[in-house]
Amino acid sequence: MRRLFLISSFLTLFAIGSSAQWKPAGDKIKTDWASQINPANVLPEYPRPIMERSDWKNLNGLWNYAVINKGEHLPAEFEGQILVPFAIESSLSGVGKRINENQELVYQRSFEIPSAWKGKQVLLHFGAVDWKTDVWVNDVKVGSHMGGFTPFSFDITAALSGKGNNQLVVKVWDPTDKGPQPRGKQVSNPEGIWYTPVSGIWQTVWMEPVAGKHIENLRITPDIDRNMLTVKAELNRACPSDFVEVDVYDGNQLVATGKSINAEPVEVSMPRNAKLWSPDSPFLYTLKVTLKSGGKVVDKVDSYAAMRKYSTRRDADGIVRLELNNEALFQFGPLDQGWWPDGLYTAPTDEALLYDVQKTKDFGFNMIRKHIKVEPARWYTHCDRLGIIVWQDMPGGDRNPEWQNRRYFDGTEMKRSAESEAYYRKEWKEIMDCLYSYPCIGTWVPFNEAWGQFKTVEIAEWTKQYDPTRLVNPASGGNHYTCGDMLDLHNYPQPEMYLYDAQRATVLGEYGGIGLVLKDHLWEPNRNWGYVQFNSSKEVTDYLKKHDVEIKLNQRVMGYENYQLALNDGTASNTKKNVFWVAGVKANSLQGLPTYGPGNRLKVDTYNRLSQYPNIFAIGNTALMISEEYPKGHPQVVQPAIQQARNLIRNLQRAEAGLPLQPFIYQNKGSMETIGRNHAVVELKKLRFGSFPVWAVWLFIHLMSIVGVKKRLSIFVDWMWSYFTYDLSLRIIIKPLKRQ
């Protein structure tokens, strides 16, 4: 027993010692998540949520590395360790070194195959590697791949050792901007809007065991007009008698099922009242896909799907609008570069990856244009779950032709070499293939601002034919042709629409670019960038005032009447122009209890217990209970607080009696609010309306909340006097607690 203990201790100390050797490289700014990285457990989350198996092994962590001259033999010795999956140029790699087009990057590590995988085929997966990759297992070449943005896999079963360690070697060549391949914003000499190169492995490396016959990919297509969900299971090898079964769940309830043979897609008839996905209600169905051969289950994967539709349609005024689920939807969101100061292409943690999407949602946006970069699969799943529409760019590459942005193009398009064109077409198809099943993808963007733009009409038409379920933005801000689904204009810094297309949707794809210096938040400490640059908040304020924008800070709105906004300092503002009134609800923070998300809220489970401390309960504005129906928590209004309090009282009584707790289920009774003197709005689930009668109903409901007939009459008279005399004094109605 002592011997075993000593061995285990040695191994533990060895692992700790190896991890301790890693630290971020360089002195550039870091995110807070950088300090949370454990080299022994880097990005441990399952990397492919759209097609998940239960058994897998993560290969992220410290690998050996070496930089060699291009074309040299694999090295016998290595220079040091690199933290995978962070690019060698990044701080989080622990290296922070640049390589050029005349060099290659070599990785090496050992791994073991779990004994439970015996008799299975073993797949080696790479989330993404930039750019040309060659892979060996135990000195056996197992495969090659070209492309910097999409996942790829190799069956390594035949190369595995029967016992003990296996040796994995990966060699990568990345010419960055010295080659014609897609590269996004990577350049050898970064400046302005051009960024640091990203070479080598930059997404999770992992393995999983599969049967001889297995599912390689799922291609999921919703059709809300036919109420149909089609699931195409792409198999590694198909037999006509093999069955593919698809079960569709709403939570734990089976709501639909379908089967197919002969490698045909499974067509699932969805319930008549199928729930639609939207930014306001991002509902996802759970899918369980099973492959049966000879009557036996040989493979099964978990997935998800959404019923939604992207389209355009001409409205009553003759204007072509973007639509979601056959209804016009104004899509509004940021141009998201997806770069991290410490990890470059790679977020430090999954929490960081989610944070960006969640903050975008919190800011009131409903879409993101993912700018000439492809994210890891989990980022798109986060968008699916939170309800963010994604416009997906093709990463640019090669040279740029002349740019005509304020008229339809009448110049000469760039002619790519056969090699360059082949790279573009291959990678664009792979990007669409790997992202096809994610519900959030609403628009494909083949080109941006003429960067590498060629054969625009042909590429746009091919993109639309290959995936008719999405919209195509043929050239965002680039050389404009009458093809695709929209005309996309760019203007900096202010928004401006200078062209109009009567046959397509006309959109403003980019504007802004205003830079504000924040101390300790700049990549280059003594450099700021932007189409308009500011060095202080005062400069921002002065600029807005110069453009006829009136700013009021730290003031309460006391009333609104006849376009006059009354403030707590006794002043009033004329509001015949646009007014942006920003306010919010913020809970009081408690020392020692970690808050989550905006508003100082405490993350709780379905019983209102704190995640870290199950003996502490939180309700109301301070409680953040995340669910599929309420991904940002329940609304911070009185009804959730009242209902949570009642449920908590019952649960405390049940706990004393030794009974199991009951989860909290919010019963949304709707919301009502006054606007001005004689108008109110009401929201009952998806039904929204407003009018003078609603205002009268609001008065009645509030009067009935008051205890005592005399008090009701007294306050009613008081209200009527205030109404006719324009008295804006504030009144608070308190309803006594009804004890149980």
XYZ file of C-alpha atoms in Angstrom:
740
model
C 0.000 0.000 0.000
C 2.843 2.399 0.878
C 4.502 1.770 -2.475
C 1.352 2.550 -4.376
C 0.864 5.739 -2.373
C 4.420 6.890 -3.080
C 4.061 6.267 -6.783
C 0.800 8.162 -6.943
C 2.359 11.029 -5.029
C 5.322 11.133 -7.401
C 3.085 11.284 -10.415
C 1.019 14.026 -8.854
C 4.104 16.056 -8.022
C 5.441 15.517 -11.524
C 2.234 16.799 -13.031
C 2.213 19.820 -10.749
C 5.857 20.509 -11.558
C 5.215 20.404 -15.296
C 2.241 22.727 -14.960
C 4.252 25.116 -12.848
C 6.691 25.615 -15.730
C 4.010 27.279 -17.804
C 3.247 30.983 -17.568
C 1.896 33.531 -20.060
C 4.599 35.008 -22.275
C 5.286 38.695 -22.814
C 4.024 41.841 -21.148
C 0.906 42.588 -23.237
C -2.434 43.065 -21.492
C -4.265 39.961 -20.284
C -7.875 39.133 -19.587
C -9.015 38.174 -16.083
C -9.580 34.622 -17.332
C -5.875 34.127 -18.025
C -5.267 33.647 -14.304
C -7.876 30.865 -14.219
C -6.056 28.610 -16.698
C -4.882 25.266 -15.354
C -2.333 23.750 -17.794
C -3.421 20.288 -16.684
C -7.059 20.996 -17.577
C -7.228 23.468 -20.490
C -10.624 24.084 -22.109
C -12.017 20.796 -20.704
C -15.543 21.207 -22.136
C -16.810 18.835 -24.819
C -15.743 20.600 -28.035
C -18.630 19.625 -30.407
C -22.055 20.072 -28.722
C -23.988 19.712 -31.982
C -22.972 16.027 -32.128
C -21.996 14.717 -28.734
C -20.817 11.293 -27.562
C -20.354 10.393 -23.926
C -16.880 8.864 -24.204
C -13.926 11.011 -25.262
C -10.458 12.172 -24.191
C -9.056 15.715 -24.202
C -5.468 16.125 -25.432
C -5.076 19.814 -24.592
C -2.215 20.738 -22.301
C 1.565 21.079 -22.379
C 3.182 19.633 -25.518
C 6.790 19.723 -26.666
C 7.539 22.036 -29.584
C 10.292 22.999 -31.992
C 10.626 25.443 -34.901
C 12.494 24.016 -37.902
C 13.367 25.183 -41.395
C 10.694 24.353 -43.965
C 11.327 20.936 -45.495
C 13.713 19.664 -42.785
C 13.349 16.285 -41.105
C 11.410 16.065 -37.881
C 13.584 17.124 -34.946
C 15.180 14.673 -32.531
C 14.995 17.206 -29.706
C 12.540 19.964 -28.817
C 13.006 23.571 -27.683
C 10.523 23.583 -24.838
C 6.838 23.280 -24.018
C 3.812 25.002 -25.527
C 0.308 25.116 -24.069
C -2.141 23.637 -26.593
C -4.522 24.885 -28.006
C -3.023 28.398 -27.962
C -1.149 29.592 -31.054
C 2.617 29.929 -30.698
C 2.413 33.727 -31.200
C -0.017 34.118 -28.285
C 0.851 34.938 -24.711
C -1.152 31.984 -23.369
C 0.930 29.506 -25.346
C 3.748 30.281 -22.933
C 6.026 30.867 -25.945
C 5.005 34.109 -27.660
C 7.217 33.529 -30.679
C 6.705 34.499 -34.347
C 7.446 32.089 -37.183
C 7.724 32.932 -40.885
C 6.859 31.335 -44.224
C 10.270 29.609 -44.361
C 9.731 27.776 -41.075
C 7.556 24.957 -39.743
C 6.210 24.341 -36.268
C 6.454 20.820 -34.808
C 4.439 19.564 -31.812
C 4.971 16.317 -29.879
C 3.294 14.578 -26.952
C 2.562 11.059 -25.686
C -0.845 9.645 -24.851
C -2.482 6.424 -23.723
C -5.628 4.715 -24.960
C -8.130 3.778 -22.204
C -8.538 0.036 -21.856
C -12.303 0.412 -22.301
C -11.665 1.497 -25.911
C -10.301 -1.917 -26.874
C -11.918 -3.169 -30.074
C -13.097 0.327 -31.049
C -11.882 2.588 -33.807
C -10.131 5.662 -32.444
C -10.649 9.047 -34.097
C -8.179 11.885 -33.569
C -9.904 15.273 -33.864
C -8.476 18.748 -34.386
C -10.815 21.692 -33.864
C -8.695 23.893 -36.129
C -5.026 24.253 -37.097
C -3.602 27.124 -39.124
C -2.710 26.225 -41.875
C -1.157 23.090 -43.486
C -1.033 20.146 -41.080
C 0.729 16.765 -41.201
C 0.180 14.195 -38.441
C 2.118 11.091 -37.320
C 1.228 8.518 -34.661
C 4.086 6.233 -33.575
C 6.088 7.352 -36.643
C 3.207 6.375 -38.945
C 1.799 9.164 -41.153
C -1.962 9.217 -40.458
C -3.098 12.218 -42.494
C -2.754 15.782 -43.780
C -5.070 18.775 -43.925
C -5.011 22.250 -45.470
C -7.188 24.979 -43.988
C -7.027 27.153 -40.908
C -10.626 27.454 -39.729
C -12.431 24.113 -39.805
C -12.273 20.815 -37.866
C -10.763 17.635 -39.284
C -10.265 14.060 -38.089
C -8.165 10.970 -38.751
C -8.793 7.304 -37.951
C -5.590 6.408 -36.113
C -6.552 2.879 -34.997
C -4.061 1.005 -37.163
C -1.139 3.151 -35.986
C -1.771 2.669 -32.256
C 0.496 0.664 -29.997
C -1.106 -2.304 -28.289
C 0.244 -1.336 -24.898
C 1.628 1.732 -23.165
C 2.336 5.177 -24.539
C 1.715 6.372 -28.072
C 3.669 9.197 -29.666
C 1.795 11.973 -31.503
C 3.673 14.412 -33.773
C 2.048 17.341 -35.598
C 3.853 19.528 -38.150
C 2.343 22.849 -39.289
C 3.276 25.335 -41.999
C 1.606 28.751 -42.069
C 2.694 31.381 -44.636
C 0.298 34.030 -43.167
C 0.111 36.893 -45.721
C 2.930 35.455 -47.840
C 0.480 32.936 -49.328
C -2.897 33.152 -51.108
C -4.818 31.062 -48.542
C -7.686 32.455 -46.377
C -6.165 34.162 -43.339
C -8.642 36.776 -42.093
C -6.899 39.733 -40.412
C -3.548 38.028 -39.863
C -0.509 39.860 -41.268
C 3.227 39.527 -40.768
C 3.548 43.163 -39.665
C 0.371 43.943 -37.695
C -0.829 47.539 -37.416
C -4.130 49.433 -37.410
C -6.922 46.962 -38.140
C -4.482 44.150 -39.020
C -3.557 41.697 -36.307
C -0.909 39.270 -35.072
C -0.480 35.983 -37.002
C -2.026 32.826 -35.585
C 0.018 29.736 -36.448
C -0.480 26.115 -35.507
C -3.046 24.458 -33.253
C -5.618 26.968 -31.959
C -8.610 24.776 -31.048
C -9.039 21.678 -28.891
C -7.321 18.398 -29.829
C -9.230 15.328 -28.704
C -9.975 11.629 -29.299
C -13.064 9.475 -29.173
C -13.816 5.785 -29.712
C -16.373 4.746 -32.343
C -17.673 1.549 -33.879
C -16.636 0.316 -37.304
C -19.857 1.862 -38.605
C -20.534 5.282 -37.152
C -22.034 8.704 -37.730
C -19.527 11.206 -39.118
C -21.744 14.290 -39.341
C -25.311 15.544 -38.918
C -26.965 17.867 -41.408
C -30.102 19.285 -39.741
C -32.644 21.297 -41.736
C -35.826 22.824 -40.240
C -38.827 23.721 -42.396
C -41.442 25.689 -40.441
C -43.726 26.067 -43.489
C -44.067 22.258 -43.791
C -43.611 21.721 -40.053
C -40.824 19.305 -40.850
C -37.376 18.634 -39.418
C -34.953 16.791 -41.719
C -31.882 15.069 -40.247
C -29.246 13.688 -42.626
C -26.843 11.388 -40.783
C -23.663 11.130 -42.840
C -22.042 7.737 -42.169
C -18.440 6.601 -42.620
C -19.738 3.629 -44.591
C -23.348 2.873 -45.324
C -25.233 -0.376 -45.843
C -28.744 -0.253 -47.395
C -30.192 -2.115 -44.402
C -28.754 0.226 -41.771
C -31.401 2.120 -39.794
C -31.058 5.729 -38.708
C -33.552 6.753 -36.015
C -34.162 10.292 -34.780
C -36.059 11.085 -31.571
C -37.028 14.698 -30.850
C -37.533 15.843 -27.245
C -39.046 18.927 -25.660
C -37.219 18.727 -22.351
C -37.767 15.137 -21.212
C -40.893 14.606 -23.328
C -40.645 12.741 -26.634
C -42.610 14.814 -29.163
C -41.619 13.371 -32.568
C -39.663 10.521 -34.154
C -38.575 9.296 -37.586
C -36.542 6.540 -39.297
C -34.779 5.896 -42.611
C -32.715 3.294 -44.474
C -30.634 3.399 -47.669
C -28.731 6.417 -46.271
C -31.796 8.591 -46.803
C -32.413 11.682 -44.661
C -34.834 11.195 -41.784
C -37.914 13.387 -42.184
C -39.546 14.087 -38.835
C -43.053 15.519 -38.682
C -43.020 18.034 -35.865
C -45.977 18.795 -33.556
C -48.549 21.237 -34.928
C -47.680 23.704 -32.191
C -43.932 23.371 -32.701
C -41.971 25.998 -30.783
C -40.072 28.452 -32.978
C -36.562 29.735 -32.272
C -35.968 33.488 -32.105
C -33.793 35.975 -30.179
C -36.726 36.571 -27.839
C -37.388 32.853 -27.387
C -34.369 30.713 -28.338
C -36.016 27.335 -27.897
C -33.991 24.256 -28.794
C -35.280 20.714 -29.218
C -33.074 17.859 -28.010
C -32.227 15.220 -30.622
C -31.114 11.649 -30.055
C -29.789 10.040 -33.229
C -29.201 6.285 -33.331
C -27.519 4.091 -35.972
C -28.587 0.451 -36.043
C -26.913 -2.274 -38.097
C -28.184 -5.826 -38.117
C -30.747 -4.891 -35.481
C -28.057 -3.729 -33.028
C -27.228 -0.196 -31.947
C -23.727 0.567 -33.227
C -23.636 4.338 -32.661
C -25.661 7.068 -31.015
C -25.125 10.789 -30.638
C -26.908 13.618 -28.858
C -27.710 16.813 -30.711
C -30.220 19.647 -30.834
C -32.258 21.556 -33.374
C -34.429 24.625 -33.730
C -37.465 25.376 -35.843
C -36.718 28.669 -37.579
C -36.630 30.269 -41.025
C -34.512 33.053 -42.536
C -35.937 34.858 -45.558
C -36.717 38.215 -47.173
C -40.049 39.642 -48.295
C -41.437 42.874 -49.693
C -43.591 44.742 -47.159
C -46.761 46.794 -47.723
C -44.645 49.824 -48.648
C -42.713 47.881 -51.285
C -39.486 47.669 -49.238
C -37.676 44.312 -49.068
C -37.187 43.333 -45.411
C -35.149 40.697 -43.596
C -37.454 38.161 -41.984
C -37.248 35.545 -39.266
C -40.023 32.967 -39.143
C -41.966 34.852 -41.850
C -42.024 38.080 -39.830
C -39.928 41.207 -40.379
C -37.080 41.493 -37.878
C -34.645 44.389 -37.602
C -31.265 42.754 -37.039
C -28.889 44.841 -34.973
C -25.495 43.797 -33.686
C -21.739 44.370 -33.514
C -18.954 43.517 -35.948
C -17.281 40.866 -33.794
C -13.586 40.293 -34.574
C -13.189 37.430 -32.111
C -9.606 38.303 -31.070
C -8.283 38.006 -27.521
C -5.305 39.995 -26.195
C -3.824 36.928 -24.524
C -5.088 34.020 -26.631
C -5.385 35.727 -30.076
C -7.823 33.428 -31.931
C -8.473 31.338 -28.805
C -10.496 32.406 -25.769
C -8.735 31.622 -22.457
C -11.727 29.692 -21.075
C -15.195 28.659 -22.130
C -16.558 31.146 -19.604
C -14.737 33.889 -21.525
C -16.123 32.593 -24.830
C -19.653 32.686 -23.404
C -19.116 36.079 -21.761
C -18.752 37.905 -25.065
C -21.994 36.431 -26.425
C -23.881 37.061 -23.189
C -22.747 40.705 -23.016
C -23.820 41.220 -26.615
C -27.265 39.958 -25.656
C -27.309 42.070 -22.486
C -26.560 45.205 -24.510
C -29.776 44.666 -26.455
C -28.339 43.248 -29.691
C -29.996 40.324 -31.489
C -27.236 39.446 -33.968
C -23.475 39.271 -34.394
C -21.557 39.571 -37.617
C -18.604 37.219 -37.116
C -15.963 39.159 -38.975
C -13.650 37.150 -41.284
C -13.030 34.501 -38.628
C -14.634 31.175 -37.690
C -15.131 30.405 -34.004
C -14.943 27.056 -32.169
C -18.143 25.007 -32.228
C -19.052 25.923 -28.645
C -19.305 29.629 -29.549
C -22.089 28.880 -32.034
C -23.854 26.695 -29.476
C -23.735 29.618 -27.033
C -25.385 31.766 -29.727
C -28.000 29.052 -30.300
C -28.843 28.872 -26.606
C -28.898 32.633 -25.981
C -30.748 33.599 -29.171
C -28.138 35.472 -31.216
C -28.391 35.473 -35.032
C -24.970 35.124 -36.712
C -23.838 36.588 -40.016
C -20.847 34.383 -40.848
C -17.998 35.846 -42.898
C -15.605 33.913 -45.060
C -12.086 34.798 -43.858
C -10.404 36.921 -46.514
C -7.173 36.109 -48.273
C -4.992 36.784 -51.322
C -4.805 40.263 -52.926
C -7.447 43.013 -53.070
C -8.869 44.442 -56.301
C -9.922 48.051 -56.682
C -12.721 49.005 -54.287
C -15.857 50.806 -55.407
C -18.211 51.102 -52.473
C -20.491 54.020 -53.380
C -21.753 52.707 -56.728
C -22.403 49.395 -58.411
C -19.119 47.915 -59.588
C -18.048 48.832 -63.103
C -14.345 47.979 -62.850
C -12.306 44.824 -63.443
C -12.563 41.968 -60.964
C -9.452 40.350 -59.563
C -8.393 37.095 -61.191
C -7.088 34.597 -58.664
C -4.627 31.889 -59.581
C -6.024 28.375 -59.938
C -4.328 27.481 -56.629
C -5.770 30.489 -54.795
C -9.281 29.916 -56.139
C -9.129 26.238 -55.149
C -8.110 27.188 -51.584
C -11.017 29.638 -51.322
C -13.669 27.247 -52.658
C -12.449 24.320 -50.528
C -12.384 26.260 -47.259
C -15.645 28.145 -47.878
C -17.432 24.837 -48.504
C -15.871 23.284 -45.380
C -16.948 26.288 -43.285
C -20.548 26.025 -44.487
C -20.508 22.253 -43.962
C -19.272 22.357 -40.363
C -21.644 25.207 -39.400
C -24.715 24.115 -41.371
C -26.661 22.585 -38.470
C -26.310 25.513 -36.050
C -29.663 27.360 -35.899
C -28.005 30.715 -35.193
C -26.373 30.979 -38.638
C -28.663 33.313 -40.573
C -26.478 34.822 -43.309
C -23.413 33.729 -45.271
C -20.975 36.513 -46.228
C -18.521 35.320 -48.938
C -16.596 38.634 -49.242
C -15.855 41.734 -47.151
C -14.888 45.118 -48.653
C -13.365 43.627 -51.791
C -10.770 41.675 -49.745
C -9.807 38.855 -52.079
C -13.107 39.392 -53.938
C -13.438 37.521 -57.254
C -16.209 36.028 -59.400
C -18.750 37.667 -57.069
C -21.914 36.679 -58.898
C -20.774 33.073 -59.370
C -19.660 32.644 -55.753
C -22.851 34.250 -54.379
C -25.074 32.062 -56.551
C -23.137 28.898 -55.659
C -23.385 29.764 -51.931
C -27.157 30.206 -52.235
C -27.577 26.964 -54.188
C -25.446 25.031 -51.718
C -27.466 26.307 -48.763
C -30.839 27.769 -49.765
C -31.963 27.888 -46.106
C -29.838 30.969 -45.351
C -29.520 34.463 -46.745
C -26.455 35.436 -48.764
C -24.720 38.800 -48.322
C -22.530 38.647 -51.446
C -20.052 41.437 -50.627
C -20.354 43.310 -47.345
C -19.349 46.897 -48.159
C -17.452 45.657 -51.189
C -17.822 45.867 -54.923
C -21.593 45.711 -55.379
C -23.397 43.454 -57.827
C -27.111 42.739 -58.166
C -26.878 39.230 -56.718
C -27.561 37.553 -53.401
C -30.220 38.618 -50.906
C -28.994 42.052 -49.802
C -27.026 45.189 -50.613
C -24.634 45.896 -47.738
C -23.194 49.411 -47.244
C -20.342 50.576 -44.981
C -19.735 54.099 -43.743
C -17.391 55.438 -41.048
C -17.772 56.789 -38.472
C -21.416 57.867 -38.723
C -24.145 55.694 -40.314
C -25.056 56.694 -43.873
C -27.156 55.001 -46.565
C -26.055 56.128 -50.028
C -27.445 53.360 -52.288
C -30.793 51.583 -52.450
C -31.769 48.272 -54.042
C -35.467 47.860 -54.728
C -35.113 44.107 -55.381
C -33.082 43.136 -52.301
C -32.848 44.135 -48.672
C -30.616 47.185 -48.165
C -28.544 46.993 -44.960
C -25.879 49.007 -43.171
C -23.209 46.394 -42.517
C -20.608 48.549 -40.748
C -20.246 51.952 -39.124
C -18.621 53.401 -35.985
C -14.955 52.815 -35.256
C -14.688 55.416 -32.488
C -11.636 54.809 -30.299
C -11.481 55.854 -26.642
C -8.268 55.459 -24.660
C -8.701 53.527 -21.408
C -5.607 53.188 -19.256
C -4.260 49.616 -19.043
C -6.719 48.484 -21.715
C -4.623 49.153 -24.814
C -2.596 46.625 -26.758
C 0.001 49.306 -27.499
C 0.252 51.526 -24.377
C 1.108 54.673 -26.317
C -1.088 54.117 -29.371
C -4.781 54.504 -29.941
C -6.666 53.637 -33.083
C -10.011 54.570 -34.549
C -11.652 56.447 -37.373
C -12.315 59.018 -34.664
C -9.965 58.979 -31.655
C -10.546 60.269 -28.129
C -8.234 60.414 -25.149
C -10.791 61.127 -22.427
C -14.490 60.911 -21.663
C -14.614 64.724 -21.918
C -13.498 64.526 -25.540
C -16.295 62.037 -26.217
C -18.834 64.317 -24.567
C -17.585 67.356 -26.481
C -17.763 65.454 -29.750
C -21.368 64.397 -29.130
C -22.363 67.926 -28.137
C -20.738 69.244 -31.322
C -23.070 66.954 -33.256
C -26.150 68.305 -31.470
C -26.427 65.501 -28.901
C -27.564 66.585 -25.426
C -26.229 64.392 -22.571
C -27.753 64.084 -19.094
C -25.923 61.879 -16.580
C -26.924 60.538 -13.158
C -30.425 61.983 -13.266
C -33.831 60.434 -12.667
C -36.722 60.837 -15.063
C -39.675 62.207 -13.070
C -42.285 62.501 -15.810
C -43.026 62.830 -19.482
C -45.728 64.989 -21.079
C -46.165 66.746 -24.420
C -42.624 65.899 -25.542
C -41.180 67.342 -22.302
C -38.932 65.069 -20.216
C -39.023 66.197 -16.559
C -35.851 65.441 -14.532
C -35.176 65.327 -10.802
C -33.107 68.519 -10.889
C -36.186 70.484 -11.889
C -35.195 70.899 -15.524
C -37.045 69.658 -18.562
C -35.829 68.596 -21.993
C -37.674 68.835 -25.298
C -37.858 65.339 -26.814
C -39.188 65.865 -30.315
C -35.897 64.362 -31.453
C -34.564 60.922 -30.452
C -34.102 60.233 -26.732
C -32.078 57.346 -25.268
C -32.984 56.771 -21.625
C -30.646 54.215 -20.028
C -31.532 52.735 -16.650
C -31.424 49.389 -14.948
C -31.890 47.266 -11.846
C -28.872 46.446 -9.703
C -28.940 44.272 -6.617
C -26.890 45.050 -3.519
C -23.747 42.937 -3.457
C -22.930 40.867 -0.377
C -19.315 40.609 0.719
C -17.986 37.093 0.328
C -20.655 35.936 -2.137
C -19.525 35.905 -5.799
C -21.886 37.685 -8.192
C -22.599 36.563 -11.741
C -23.363 38.621 -14.825
C -24.747 42.144 -14.815
C -26.645 43.622 -11.885
C -24.688 42.009 -9.002
C -26.943 38.942 -9.135
C -26.249 35.669 -7.348
C -26.410 32.499 -9.427
C -28.955 30.066 -8.004
C -30.348 26.659 -8.906
C -34.017 25.840 -9.543
C -34.652 25.834 -5.773
C -33.179 29.357 -5.342
C -30.098 27.950 -3.623
C -26.714 29.537 -4.280
C -24.614 27.367 -6.566
C -21.603 27.471 -4.219
C -23.533 27.444 -0.919
C -26.659 25.224 -0.990
C -27.615 26.331 2.538
C -28.052 29.952 1.340
C -31.108 31.026 -0.656
C -31.610 34.148 -2.799
C -34.824 35.478 -4.347
C -36.021 38.513 -6.280
C -33.677 40.974 -8.006
C -30.613 39.422 -6.411
C -31.311 35.910 -7.773
C -30.137 34.775 -11.224
C -31.864 31.510 -12.172
C -30.827 30.509 -15.705
C -33.053 28.204 -17.753
C -33.859 27.503 -21.408
C -36.920 29.748 -21.171
C -35.064 32.470 -19.246
C -31.384 32.320 -20.352
C -30.734 35.726 -18.733
C -32.704 34.934 -15.601
C -36.215 35.958 -14.677
C -37.281 39.561 -15.240
C -36.356 41.858 -12.357
C -39.929 42.833 -11.501
C -42.147 42.143 -8.504
C -43.982 39.010 -9.654
C -40.942 36.662 -9.820
C -39.912 37.892 -6.345
C -43.389 37.241 -4.893
C -43.625 33.782 -6.436
C -40.064 32.847 -5.423
C -40.789 33.934 -1.833
C -43.890 31.753 -1.668
C -42.033 28.788 -3.154
C -39.153 29.292 -0.703
C -41.512 29.327 2.288
C -43.038 26.056 1.121
C -39.584 24.527 0.557
C -38.347 25.517 4.017
C -41.413 23.884 5.514
C -40.840 20.783 3.364
C -37.163 20.643 4.408
C -38.160 20.696 8.091
C -40.564 17.843 7.390
C -37.893 15.822 5.574
C -39.615 16.151 2.179
C -37.861 16.864 -1.157
C -37.754 20.462 -2.359
C -39.954 21.648 -5.206
C -38.323 23.577 -8.092
C -39.441 27.115 -8.814
C -41.561 27.553 -11.946
C -42.360 31.134 -12.882
C -45.986 31.834 -13.821
C -45.759 34.858 -16.087
C -48.900 36.925 -15.495
C -47.807 39.642 -17.905
C -46.569 43.169 -17.356
C -48.242 46.576 -17.433
C -46.756 50.057 -17.310
C -47.961 53.642 -17.791
C -46.447 55.935 -20.422
C -47.333 59.567 -19.879
C -50.700 60.809 -18.618
C -53.231 58.665 -20.373
C -51.427 55.824 -22.074
C -50.214 52.443 -20.898
C -48.789 49.279 -22.413
C -49.424 45.664 -21.530
C -47.490 42.508 -22.376
C -49.142 39.097 -22.038
C -46.601 36.542 -23.263
C -46.312 37.298 -27.005
C -49.306 39.690 -27.018
C -48.371 43.370 -26.728
C -50.669 46.412 -27.008
C -51.273 49.861 -25.560
C -53.998 52.490 -25.396
C -56.048 54.737 -23.112
C -58.290 51.820 -21.965
C -55.150 49.946 -20.891
C -54.181 52.988 -18.815
C -57.620 52.925 -17.170
C -57.196 49.212 -16.418
C -53.768 49.967 -14.898
C -55.428 52.482 -12.526
C -58.111 49.968 -11.537
C -55.595 47.180 -10.803
C -53.468 49.436 -8.647
C -56.479 50.745 -6.732
C -57.656 47.184 -6.029
C -54.215 46.442 -4.547
C -54.927 48.926 -1.761
C -56.490 47.638 1.442
C -59.720 49.316 2.547
C -62.552 50.927 0.582
C -62.028 54.343 2.209
C -58.333 54.356 1.270
C -59.181 53.396 -2.300
C -61.700 56.249 -2.599
C -59.311 58.707 -0.982
C -56.433 57.804 -3.286
C -58.711 57.768 -6.327
C -59.814 61.343 -5.595
C -56.194 62.301 -4.989
C -55.151 60.783 -8.319
C -57.914 62.569 -10.209
C -56.913 65.873 -8.643
C -53.295 65.259 -9.637
C -54.359 64.269 -13.160
C -56.246 67.486 -13.814
C -53.752 69.741 -12.011
C -50.621 68.120 -13.594
C -49.132 67.279 -10.184
C -46.225 64.872 -10.856
C -45.519 63.878 -7.260
C -44.579 60.239 -6.710
C -46.827 57.837 -4.795
C -45.915 54.413 -3.490
C -48.506 51.695 -2.960
C -47.545 49.001 -0.496
C -49.579 45.831 -0.270
C -49.352 44.143 3.163
C -47.726 40.728 3.307
C -50.225 37.913 3.374
C -48.821 35.379 5.821
C -49.358 31.672 5.275
